[in-house]
């Protein structure tokens, strides 16, 4: 007998005041998903939207590093209130693990994600950006159950291996009739071809543009002023303007 976890109904209540949820997904790690999740949140916040950012990359969370969140702690108020940073409501597993590595597997990971959704009290938001866990296994599929109104924003590098993985993810999402906002090609150099763009056209997925490879990416860490003054910020705004 399969029992419905009562926490799932609590999640619906927690997310009731969130207008849109964008799940930043790739099907694999190492494509810059966390960086783009953070940059998207910064751009939307700069435009005057109320934005939340949830880092669910449990094994390798990095959004807090990019935002420069050091010793901040979420507040308890019949639940957990996200930390406010750069005018973004931010929640991450690192607030509970003290940045120590996790050794969880399978159901433990699923329960942890479920618990984070259950205890987090979001203020009314225009956008909640979720940096999803890498992979397309049980954890990702369970996550889809929790965020029923999510729209998926996909990320791939120019690598054919990366795009092949994303293609599998696209087929999963299409099979579940879940909305795909489009795809961002990340870390593209000038010498690389339009393989990813052509692949998107063949798969009927909107190609939103590419983010050029930068050797100075570390300069953006904990430095939103530098980011907003960069060409990268302009490129990100061009991409996001297609979605809002």
mmCIF file of N, CA and C in Angstrom, residues 5-136:
data_model
loop_
_atom_site.group_PDB
_atom_site.id
_atom_site.type_symbol
_atom_site.label_atom_id
_atom_site.label_comp_id
_atom_site.label_asym_id
_atom_site.label_seq_id
_atom_site.Cartn_x
_atom_site.Cartn_y
_atom_site.Cartn_z
ATOM 1 N N UNK A 5 2.793 10.924 1.251
ATOM 2 C CA UNK A 5 3.542 11.659 2.270
ATOM 3 C C UNK A 5 2.834 12.985 2.540
ATOM 4 N N UNK A 6 2.408 13.234 3.793
ATOM 5 C CA UNK A 6 1.678 14.472 4.101
ATOM 6 C C UNK A 6 2.497 15.730 3.857
ATOM 7 N N UNK A 7 3.812 15.592 3.788
ATOM 8 C CA UNK A 7 4.657 16.763 3.553
ATOM 9 C C UNK A 7 4.428 17.364 2.167
ATOM 10 N N UNK A 8 3.975 16.530 1.228
ATOM 11 C CA UNK A 8 3.765 17.029 -0.131
ATOM 12 C C UNK A 8 2.680 18.097 -0.158
ATOM 13 N N UNK A 9 1.619 17.919 0.633
ATOM 14 C CA UNK A 9 0.565 18.939 0.688
ATOM 15 C C UNK A 9 1.072 20.203 1.368
ATOM 16 N N UNK A 10 2.008 20.055 2.303
ATOM 17 C CA UNK A 10 2.605 21.226 2.953
ATOM 18 C C UNK A 10 3.433 22.011 1.940
ATOM 19 N N UNK A 11 4.126 21.305 1.056
ATOM 20 C CA UNK A 11 4.919 21.968 0.022
ATOM 21 C C UNK A 11 4.029 22.831 -0.855
ATOM 22 N N UNK A 12 2.879 22.301 -1.239
ATOM 23 C CA UNK A 12 1.940 23.080 -2.057
ATOM 24 C C UNK A 12 1.578 24.387 -1.360
ATOM 25 N N UNK A 13 1.391 24.324 -0.058
ATOM 26 C CA UNK A 13 1.048 25.524 0.710
ATOM 27 C C UNK A 13 2.238 26.482 0.771
ATOM 28 N N UNK A 14 3.440 25.949 0.961
ATOM 29 C CA UNK A 14 4.641 26.782 1.033
ATOM 30 C C UNK A 14 4.888 27.533 -0.276
ATOM 31 N N UNK A 15 4.543 26.899 -1.397
ATOM 32 C CA UNK A 15 4.823 27.494 -2.709
ATOM 33 C C UNK A 15 3.624 28.242 -3.286
ATOM 34 N N UNK A 16 2.579 28.355 -2.499
ATOM 35 C CA UNK A 16 1.338 28.958 -2.989
ATOM 36 C C UNK A 16 1.527 30.406 -3.421
ATOM 37 N N UNK A 17 2.416 31.132 -2.746
ATOM 38 C CA UNK A 17 2.605 32.555 -3.034
ATOM 39 C C UNK A 17 3.723 32.807 -4.041
ATOM 40 N N UNK A 18 4.205 31.747 -4.680
ATOM 41 C CA UNK A 18 5.242 31.872 -5.710
ATOM 42 C C UNK A 18 4.573 31.847 -7.079
ATOM 43 N N UNK A 19 4.764 32.915 -7.860
ATOM 44 C CA UNK A 19 4.090 33.005 -9.155
ATOM 45 C C UNK A 19 4.681 32.047 -10.183
ATOM 46 N N UNK A 20 6.014 32.035 -10.296
ATOM 47 C CA UNK A 20 6.660 31.162 -11.276
ATOM 48 C C UNK A 20 7.851 30.457 -10.654
ATOM 49 N N UNK A 21 8.017 29.192 -11.019
ATOM 50 C CA UNK A 21 9.172 28.412 -10.579
ATOM 51 C C UNK A 21 9.960 27.989 -11.810
ATOM 52 N N UNK A 22 11.231 28.367 -11.835
ATOM 53 C CA UNK A 22 12.126 27.944 -12.917
ATOM 54 C C UNK A 22 13.113 26.934 -12.348
ATOM 55 N N UNK A 23 13.058 25.720 -12.857
ATOM 56 C CA UNK A 23 13.987 24.676 -12.437
ATOM 57 C C UNK A 23 15.136 24.609 -13.441
ATOM 58 N N UNK A 24 16.311 25.020 -13.006
ATOM 59 C CA UNK A 24 17.488 25.039 -13.882
ATOM 60 C C UNK A 24 18.084 23.633 -13.881
ATOM 61 N N UNK A 25 18.058 22.978 -15.041
ATOM 62 C CA UNK A 25 18.358 21.547 -15.102
ATOM 63 C C UNK A 25 19.284 21.234 -16.272
ATOM 64 N N UNK A 26 20.027 20.131 -16.125
ATOM 65 C CA UNK A 26 20.947 19.770 -17.202
ATOM 66 C C UNK A 26 21.057 18.273 -17.443
ATOM 67 N N UNK A 27 20.734 17.475 -16.452
ATOM 68 C CA UNK A 27 20.888 16.041 -16.603
ATOM 69 C C UNK A 27 22.250 15.540 -16.180
ATOM 70 N N UNK A 28 23.213 16.439 -16.021
ATOM 71 C CA UNK A 28 24.552 16.059 -15.569
ATOM 72 C C UNK A 28 25.211 17.256 -14.900
ATOM 73 N N UNK A 29 26.278 17.000 -14.177
ATOM 74 C CA UNK A 29 26.995 18.086 -13.519
ATOM 75 C C UNK A 29 28.071 18.680 -14.411
ATOM 76 N N UNK A 30 28.677 19.769 -13.933
ATOM 77 C CA UNK A 30 29.817 20.347 -14.626
ATOM 78 C C UNK A 30 29.500 21.235 -15.801
ATOM 79 N N UNK A 31 28.252 21.694 -15.914
ATOM 80 C CA UNK A 31 27.878 22.538 -17.056
ATOM 81 C C UNK A 31 27.695 24.006 -16.662
ATOM 82 N N UNK A 32 27.925 24.336 -15.384
ATOM 83 C CA UNK A 32 27.768 25.718 -14.937
ATOM 84 C C UNK A 32 26.355 26.065 -14.531
ATOM 85 N N UNK A 33 25.591 25.058 -14.166
ATOM 86 C CA UNK A 33 24.187 25.258 -13.809
ATOM 87 C C UNK A 33 24.022 26.153 -12.579
ATOM 88 N N UNK A 34 24.854 25.942 -11.572
ATOM 89 C CA UNK A 34 24.754 26.741 -10.345
ATOM 90 C C UNK A 34 25.103 28.202 -10.608
ATOM 91 N N UNK A 35 26.130 28.417 -11.418
ATOM 92 C CA UNK A 35 26.521 29.785 -11.763
ATOM 93 C C UNK A 35 25.397 30.496 -12.498
ATOM 94 N N UNK A 36 24.805 29.825 -13.481
ATOM 95 C CA UNK A 36 23.717 30.446 -14.239
ATOM 96 C C UNK A 36 22.488 30.665 -13.361
ATOM 97 N N UNK A 37 22.196 29.739 -12.459
ATOM 98 C CA UNK A 37 21.064 29.913 -11.541
ATOM 99 C C UNK A 37 21.230 31.189 -10.724
ATOM 100 N N UNK A 38 22.446 31.404 -10.248
ATOM 101 C CA UNK A 38 22.721 32.596 -9.442
ATOM 102 C C UNK A 38 22.652 33.859 -10.284
ATOM 103 N N UNK A 39 23.243 33.842 -11.467
ATOM 104 C CA UNK A 39 23.214 35.018 -12.341
ATOM 105 C C UNK A 39 21.790 35.359 -12.764
ATOM 106 N N UNK A 40 20.987 34.353 -13.064
ATOM 107 C CA UNK A 40 19.585 34.586 -13.431
ATOM 108 C C UNK A 40 18.855 35.262 -12.278
ATOM 109 N N UNK A 41 19.104 34.798 -11.063
ATOM 110 C CA UNK A 41 18.468 35.398 -9.882
ATOM 111 C C UNK A 41 18.884 36.851 -9.716
ATOM 112 N N UNK A 42 20.162 37.141 -9.903
ATOM 113 C CA UNK A 42 20.656 38.511 -9.778
ATOM 114 C C UNK A 42 20.022 39.433 -10.816
ATOM 115 N N UNK A 43 19.924 38.960 -12.054
ATOM 116 C CA UNK A 43 19.341 39.775 -13.122
ATOM 117 C C UNK A 43 17.876 40.064 -12.839
ATOM 118 N N UNK A 44 17.122 39.045 -12.471
ATOM 119 C CA UNK A 44 15.694 39.232 -12.193
ATOM 120 C C UNK A 44 15.479 40.183 -11.020
ATOM 121 N N UNK A 45 16.312 40.046 -9.991
ATOM 122 C CA UNK A 45 16.205 40.935 -8.836
ATOM 123 C C UNK A 45 16.515 42.376 -9.224
ATOM 124 N N UNK A 46 17.534 42.556 -10.049
ATOM 125 C CA UNK A 46 17.904 43.899 -10.510
ATOM 126 C C UNK A 46 16.760 44.546 -11.282
ATOM 127 N N UNK A 47 15.980 43.736 -11.981
ATOM 128 C CA UNK A 47 14.859 44.251 -12.762
ATOM 129 C C UNK A 47 13.646 44.585 -11.894
ATOM 130 N N UNK A 48 13.762 44.345 -10.603
ATOM 131 C CA UNK A 48 12.695 44.723 -9.690
ATOM 132 C C UNK A 48 11.754 43.606 -9.298
ATOM 133 N N UNK A 49 12.033 42.389 -9.735
ATOM 134 C CA UNK A 49 11.191 41.258 -9.365
ATOM 135 C C UNK A 49 11.566 40.738 -7.981
ATOM 136 N N UNK A 50 10.587 40.153 -7.306
ATOM 137 C CA UNK A 50 10.845 39.470 -6.040
ATOM 138 C C UNK A 50 11.305 38.059 -6.364
ATOM 139 N N UNK A 51 12.528 37.741 -5.938
ATOM 140 C CA UNK A 51 13.184 36.521 -6.405
ATOM 141 C C UNK A 51 13.650 35.662 -5.231
ATOM 142 N N UNK A 52 13.461 34.361 -5.374
ATOM 143 C CA UNK A 52 14.029 33.392 -4.450
ATOM 144 C C UNK A 52 14.976 32.476 -5.198
ATOM 145 N N UNK A 53 16.013 32.008 -4.518
ATOM 146 C CA UNK A 53 16.971 31.064 -5.098
ATOM 147 C C UNK A 53 17.136 29.900 -4.135
ATOM 148 N N UNK A 54 16.886 28.700 -4.631
ATOM 149 C CA UNK A 54 16.995 27.488 -3.816
ATOM 150 C C UNK A 54 18.055 26.577 -4.425
ATOM 151 N N UNK A 55 19.130 26.353 -3.685
ATOM 152 C CA UNK A 55 20.229 25.506 -4.149
ATOM 153 C C UNK A 55 19.987 24.081 -3.659
ATOM 154 N N UNK A 56 19.589 23.200 -4.583
ATOM 155 C CA UNK A 56 19.327 21.807 -4.232
ATOM 156 C C UNK A 56 20.412 20.858 -4.735
ATOM 157 N N UNK A 57 21.549 21.407 -5.111
ATOM 158 C CA UNK A 57 22.685 20.564 -5.495
ATOM 159 C C UNK A 57 23.351 20.104 -4.199
ATOM 160 N N UNK A 58 22.835 19.029 -3.626
ATOM 161 C CA UNK A 58 23.204 18.654 -2.266
ATOM 162 C C UNK A 58 24.661 18.235 -2.119
ATOM 163 N N UNK A 59 25.228 17.604 -3.131
ATOM 164 C CA UNK A 59 26.602 17.126 -3.018
ATOM 165 C C UNK A 59 27.632 18.224 -3.261
ATOM 166 N N UNK A 60 27.272 19.208 -4.098
ATOM 167 C CA UNK A 60 28.240 20.254 -4.407
ATOM 168 C C UNK A 60 27.611 21.623 -4.498
ATOM 169 N N UNK A 61 26.940 22.096 -3.434
ATOM 170 C CA UNK A 61 26.302 23.415 -3.491
ATOM 171 C C UNK A 61 27.338 24.530 -3.597
ATOM 172 N N UNK A 62 27.104 25.457 -4.514
ATOM 173 C CA UNK A 62 28.066 26.554 -4.705
ATOM 174 C C UNK A 62 27.402 27.918 -4.833
ATOM 175 N N UNK A 63 26.075 27.958 -4.889
ATOM 176 C CA UNK A 63 25.408 29.256 -5.059
ATOM 177 C C UNK A 63 25.770 30.215 -3.936
ATOM 178 N N UNK A 64 25.942 29.689 -2.717
ATOM 179 C CA UNK A 64 26.280 30.551 -1.582
ATOM 180 C C UNK A 64 27.647 31.199 -1.760
ATOM 181 N N UNK A 65 28.563 30.491 -2.417
ATOM 182 C CA UNK A 65 29.895 31.050 -2.665
ATOM 183 C C UNK A 65 29.830 32.185 -3.674
ATOM 184 N N UNK A 66 29.041 32.005 -4.716
ATOM 185 C CA UNK A 66 28.912 33.032 -5.753
ATOM 186 C C UNK A 66 28.266 34.286 -5.184
ATOM 187 N N UNK A 67 27.285 34.090 -4.297
ATOM 188 C CA UNK A 67 26.598 35.231 -3.687
ATOM 189 C C UNK A 67 27.393 35.851 -2.542
ATOM 190 N N UNK A 68 28.385 35.139 -2.041
ATOM 191 C CA UNK A 68 29.169 35.659 -0.929
ATOM 192 C C UNK A 68 28.481 35.509 0.408
ATOM 193 N N UNK A 69 27.702 34.442 0.562
ATOM 194 C CA UNK A 69 27.026 34.173 1.829
ATOM 195 C C UNK A 69 27.985 33.389 2.717
ATOM 196 N N UNK A 70 28.433 33.999 3.799
ATOM 197 C CA UNK A 70 29.424 33.353 4.652
ATOM 198 C C UNK A 70 28.802 32.784 5.924
ATOM 199 N N UNK A 71 28.542 33.643 6.879
ATOM 200 C CA UNK A 71 28.086 33.171 8.184
ATOM 201 C C UNK A 71 26.601 33.402 8.422
ATOM 202 N N UNK A 72 25.860 33.730 7.376
ATOM 203 C CA UNK A 72 24.428 33.993 7.535
ATOM 204 C C UNK A 72 23.692 32.709 7.902
ATOM 205 N N UNK A 73 22.630 32.865 8.675
ATOM 206 C CA UNK A 73 21.794 31.737 9.066
ATOM 207 C C UNK A 73 20.332 32.101 8.833
ATOM 208 N N UNK A 74 19.541 31.164 8.318
ATOM 209 C CA UNK A 74 18.114 31.442 8.153
ATOM 210 C C UNK A 74 17.432 31.564 9.506
ATOM 211 N N UNK A 75 16.363 32.344 9.567
ATOM 212 C CA UNK A 75 15.620 32.563 10.799
ATOM 213 C C UNK A 75 14.516 31.527 10.950
ATOM 214 N N UNK A 76 14.247 31.137 12.191
ATOM 215 C CA UNK A 76 13.157 30.199 12.461
ATOM 216 C C UNK A 76 11.916 30.980 12.849
ATOM 217 N N UNK A 77 10.811 30.698 12.165
ATOM 218 C CA UNK A 77 9.536 31.356 12.440
ATOM 219 C C UNK A 77 8.421 30.424 11.970
ATOM 220 N N UNK A 78 8.123 29.410 12.799
ATOM 221 C CA UNK A 78 7.180 28.355 12.405
ATOM 222 C C UNK A 78 7.588 27.766 11.051
ATOM 223 N N UNK A 79 8.868 27.535 10.917
ATOM 224 C CA UNK A 79 9.477 27.126 9.665
ATOM 225 C C UNK A 79 10.790 27.880 9.551
ATOM 226 N N UNK A 80 11.411 27.820 8.400
ATOM 227 C CA UNK A 80 12.694 28.482 8.190
ATOM 228 C C UNK A 80 12.536 29.575 7.143
ATOM 229 N N UNK A 81 12.959 30.787 7.499
ATOM 230 C CA UNK A 81 12.918 31.915 6.563
ATOM 231 C C UNK A 81 14.254 32.000 5.825
ATOM 232 N N UNK A 82 14.219 32.082 4.505
ATOM 233 C CA UNK A 82 15.466 32.168 3.740
ATOM 234 C C UNK A 82 16.295 33.391 4.118
ATOM 235 N N UNK A 83 17.573 33.298 3.851
ATOM 236 C CA UNK A 83 18.497 34.418 4.054
ATOM 237 C C UNK A 83 18.303 35.430 2.933
ATOM 238 N N UNK A 84 18.334 36.698 3.273
ATOM 239 C CA UNK A 84 18.228 37.769 2.272
ATOM 240 C C UNK A 84 19.641 38.214 1.877
ATOM 241 N N UNK A 85 19.971 38.059 0.588
ATOM 242 C CA UNK A 85 21.280 38.473 0.090
ATOM 243 C C UNK A 85 21.105 39.017 -1.319
ATOM 244 N N UNK A 86 21.657 40.198 -1.579
ATOM 245 C CA UNK A 86 21.509 40.862 -2.880
ATOM 246 C C UNK A 86 20.028 41.009 -3.247
ATOM 247 N N UNK A 87 19.201 41.213 -2.211
ATOM 248 C CA UNK A 87 17.750 41.342 -2.378
ATOM 249 C C UNK A 87 17.112 40.062 -2.922
ATOM 250 N N UNK A 88 17.782 38.942 -2.716
ATOM 251 C CA UNK A 88 17.289 37.626 -3.121
ATOM 252 C C UNK A 88 17.033 36.801 -1.864
ATOM 253 N N UNK A 89 15.894 36.124 -1.796
ATOM 254 C CA UNK A 89 15.632 35.185 -0.710
ATOM 255 C C UNK A 89 16.339 33.873 -1.046
ATOM 256 N N UNK A 90 17.330 33.522 -0.249
ATOM 257 C CA UNK A 90 18.218 32.410 -0.602
ATOM 258 C C UNK A 90 18.159 31.295 0.432
ATOM 259 N N UNK A 91 18.017 30.063 -0.067
ATOM 260 C CA UNK A 91 18.032 28.886 0.805
ATOM 261 C C UNK A 91 18.961 27.828 0.214
ATOM 262 N N UNK A 92 19.728 27.171 1.101
ATOM 263 C CA UNK A 92 20.683 26.153 0.655
ATOM 264 C C UNK A 92 20.900 25.124 1.754
ATOM 265 N N UNK A 93 21.283 23.933 1.358
ATOM 266 C CA UNK A 93 21.593 22.868 2.308
ATOM 267 C C UNK A 93 22.784 23.238 3.187
ATOM 268 N N UNK A 94 23.652 24.137 2.725
ATOM 269 C CA UNK A 94 24.856 24.477 3.497
ATOM 270 C C UNK A 94 24.518 25.142 4.825
ATOM 271 N N UNK A 95 23.321 25.717 4.940
ATOM 272 C CA UNK A 95 22.923 26.329 6.202
ATOM 273 C C UNK A 95 22.753 25.276 7.302
ATOM 274 N N UNK A 96 22.576 24.030 6.904
ATOM 275 C CA UNK A 96 22.342 22.958 7.870
ATOM 276 C C UNK A 96 23.533 22.007 7.989
ATOM 277 N N UNK A 97 24.383 21.964 6.977
ATOM 278 C CA UNK A 97 25.530 21.042 6.998
ATOM 279 C C UNK A 97 26.831 21.729 7.380
ATOM 280 N N UNK A 98 26.794 23.066 7.499
ATOM 281 C CA UNK A 98 28.006 23.851 7.766
ATOM 282 C C UNK A 98 29.074 23.568 6.714
ATOM 283 N N UNK A 99 28.605 23.346 5.490
ATOM 284 C CA UNK A 99 29.474 23.141 4.323
ATOM 285 C C UNK A 99 30.303 21.857 4.408
ATOM 286 N N UNK A 100 29.875 20.920 5.254
ATOM 287 C CA UNK A 100 30.544 19.623 5.314
ATOM 288 C C UNK A 100 29.975 18.716 4.222
ATOM 289 N N UNK A 101 30.792 17.814 3.680
ATOM 290 C CA UNK A 101 30.300 16.936 2.616
ATOM 291 C C UNK A 101 29.226 15.981 3.116
ATOM 292 N N UNK A 102 28.256 15.684 2.249
ATOM 293 C CA UNK A 102 27.184 14.759 2.591
ATOM 294 C C UNK A 102 27.520 13.361 2.079
ATOM 295 N N UNK A 103 27.081 12.363 2.832
ATOM 296 C CA UNK A 103 27.307 10.973 2.420
ATOM 297 C C UNK A 103 25.983 10.244 2.238
ATOM 298 N N UNK A 104 24.932 10.982 1.930
ATOM 299 C CA UNK A 104 23.606 10.389 1.801
ATOM 300 C C UNK A 104 23.460 9.657 0.474
ATOM 301 N N UNK A 105 22.485 8.742 0.451
ATOM 302 C CA UNK A 105 22.181 8.007 -0.767
ATOM 303 C C UNK A 105 20.666 7.891 -0.918
ATOM 304 N N UNK A 106 20.230 7.717 -2.170
ATOM 305 C CA UNK A 106 18.852 7.352 -2.479
ATOM 306 C C UNK A 106 17.789 8.077 -1.691
ATOM 307 N N UNK A 107 17.066 7.309 -0.853
ATOM 308 C CA UNK A 107 15.920 7.857 -0.134
ATOM 309 C C UNK A 107 16.325 8.947 0.850
ATOM 310 N N UNK A 108 17.526 8.877 1.386
ATOM 311 C CA UNK A 108 17.988 9.926 2.299
ATOM 312 C C UNK A 108 18.039 11.276 1.583
ATOM 313 N N UNK A 109 18.512 11.266 0.344
ATOM 314 C CA UNK A 109 18.574 12.503 -0.434
ATOM 315 C C UNK A 109 17.171 13.014 -0.719
ATOM 316 N N UNK A 110 16.298 12.094 -1.140
ATOM 317 C CA UNK A 110 14.916 12.470 -1.433
ATOM 318 C C UNK A 110 14.249 13.071 -0.205
ATOM 319 N N UNK A 111 14.441 12.435 0.960
ATOM 320 C CA UNK A 111 13.840 12.939 2.198
ATOM 321 C C UNK A 111 14.398 14.308 2.571
ATOM 322 N N UNK A 112 15.684 14.516 2.331
ATOM 323 C CA UNK A 112 16.298 15.809 2.641
ATOM 324 C C UNK A 112 15.701 16.912 1.782
ATOM 325 N N UNK A 113 15.567 16.657 0.486
ATOM 326 C CA UNK A 113 14.968 17.648 -0.413
ATOM 327 C C UNK A 113 13.527 17.926 -0.010
ATOM 328 N N UNK A 114 12.797 16.866 0.297
ATOM 329 C CA UNK A 114 11.407 17.017 0.725
ATOM 330 C C UNK A 114 11.320 17.854 1.993
ATOM 331 N N UNK A 115 12.236 17.621 2.921
ATOM 332 C CA UNK A 115 12.234 18.358 4.182
ATOM 333 C C UNK A 115 12.555 19.837 3.957
ATOM 334 N N UNK A 116 13.504 20.127 3.073
ATOM 335 C CA UNK A 116 13.838 21.522 2.777
ATOM 336 C C UNK A 116 12.622 22.255 2.224
ATOM 337 N N UNK A 117 11.923 21.623 1.302
ATOM 338 C CA UNK A 117 10.714 22.239 0.759
ATOM 339 C C UNK A 117 9.663 22.449 1.845
ATOM 340 N N UNK A 118 9.550 21.481 2.747
ATOM 341 C CA UNK A 118 8.503 21.526 3.768
ATOM 342 C C UNK A 118 8.740 22.633 4.788
ATOM 343 N N UNK A 119 9.983 22.831 5.202
ATOM 344 C CA UNK A 119 10.256 23.775 6.288
ATOM 345 C C UNK A 119 10.497 25.202 5.805
ATOM 346 N N UNK A 120 10.779 25.389 4.516
ATOM 347 C CA UNK A 120 11.135 26.729 4.030
ATOM 348 C C UNK A 120 9.892 27.575 3.813
ATOM 349 N N UNK A 121 9.854 28.735 4.454
ATOM 350 C CA UNK A 121 8.727 29.669 4.331
ATOM 351 C C UNK A 121 9.114 30.799 3.380
ATOM 352 N N UNK A 122 8.641 30.704 2.157
ATOM 353 C CA UNK A 122 8.942 31.741 1.168
ATOM 354 C C UNK A 122 7.950 32.884 1.286
ATOM 355 N N UNK A 123 8.463 34.104 1.231
ATOM 356 C CA UNK A 123 7.589 35.264 1.080
ATOM 357 C C UNK A 123 7.007 35.237 -0.329
ATOM 358 N N UNK A 124 5.987 36.063 -0.613
ATOM 359 C CA UNK A 124 5.474 36.132 -1.991
ATOM 360 C C UNK A 124 6.602 36.440 -2.975
ATOM 361 N N UNK A 125 6.701 35.638 -4.016
ATOM 362 C CA UNK A 125 7.780 35.773 -4.996
ATOM 363 C C UNK A 125 7.219 35.835 -6.409
ATOM 364 N N UNK A 126 7.891 36.606 -7.252
ATOM 365 C CA UNK A 126 7.589 36.563 -8.682
ATOM 366 C C UNK A 126 8.241 35.342 -9.315
ATOM 367 N N UNK A 127 9.476 35.063 -8.883
ATOM 368 C CA UNK A 127 10.216 33.935 -9.438
ATOM 369 C C UNK A 127 10.965 33.193 -8.335
ATOM 370 N N UNK A 128 10.860 31.876 -8.343
ATOM 371 C CA UNK A 128 11.719 31.027 -7.523
ATOM 372 C C UNK A 128 12.610 30.240 -8.479
ATOM 373 N N UNK A 129 13.909 30.475 -8.370
ATOM 374 C CA UNK A 129 14.888 29.792 -9.209
ATOM 375 C C UNK A 129 15.449 28.610 -8.420
ATOM 376 N N UNK A 130 15.361 27.416 -8.988
ATOM 377 C CA UNK A 130 15.851 26.217 -8.310
ATOM 378 C C UNK A 130 17.031 25.636 -9.076
ATOM 379 N N UNK A 131 18.164 25.564 -8.403
ATOM 380 C CA UNK A 131 19.331 24.871 -8.947
ATOM 381 C C UNK A 131 19.145 23.394 -8.623
ATOM 382 N N UNK A 132 18.702 22.612 -9.612
ATOM 383 C CA UNK A 132 18.306 21.230 -9.354
ATOM 384 C C UNK A 132 19.518 20.313 -9.198
ATOM 385 N N UNK A 133 19.325 19.173 -8.532
ATOM 386 C CA UNK A 133 20.425 18.203 -8.412
ATOM 387 C C UNK A 133 20.818 17.672 -9.789
ATOM 388 N N UNK A 134 22.095 17.375 -9.993
ATOM 389 C CA UNK A 134 22.505 16.793 -11.278
ATOM 390 C C UNK A 134 21.959 15.384 -11.436
ATOM 391 N N UNK A 135 21.798 14.967 -12.677
ATOM 392 C CA UNK A 135 21.316 13.619 -12.944
ATOM 393 C C UNK A 135 19.837 13.594 -13.276
ATOM 394 N N UNK A 136 19.378 12.425 -13.726
ATOM 395 C CA UNK A 136 17.978 12.252 -14.126
ATOM 396 C C UNK A 136 17.349 11.041 -13.450
#
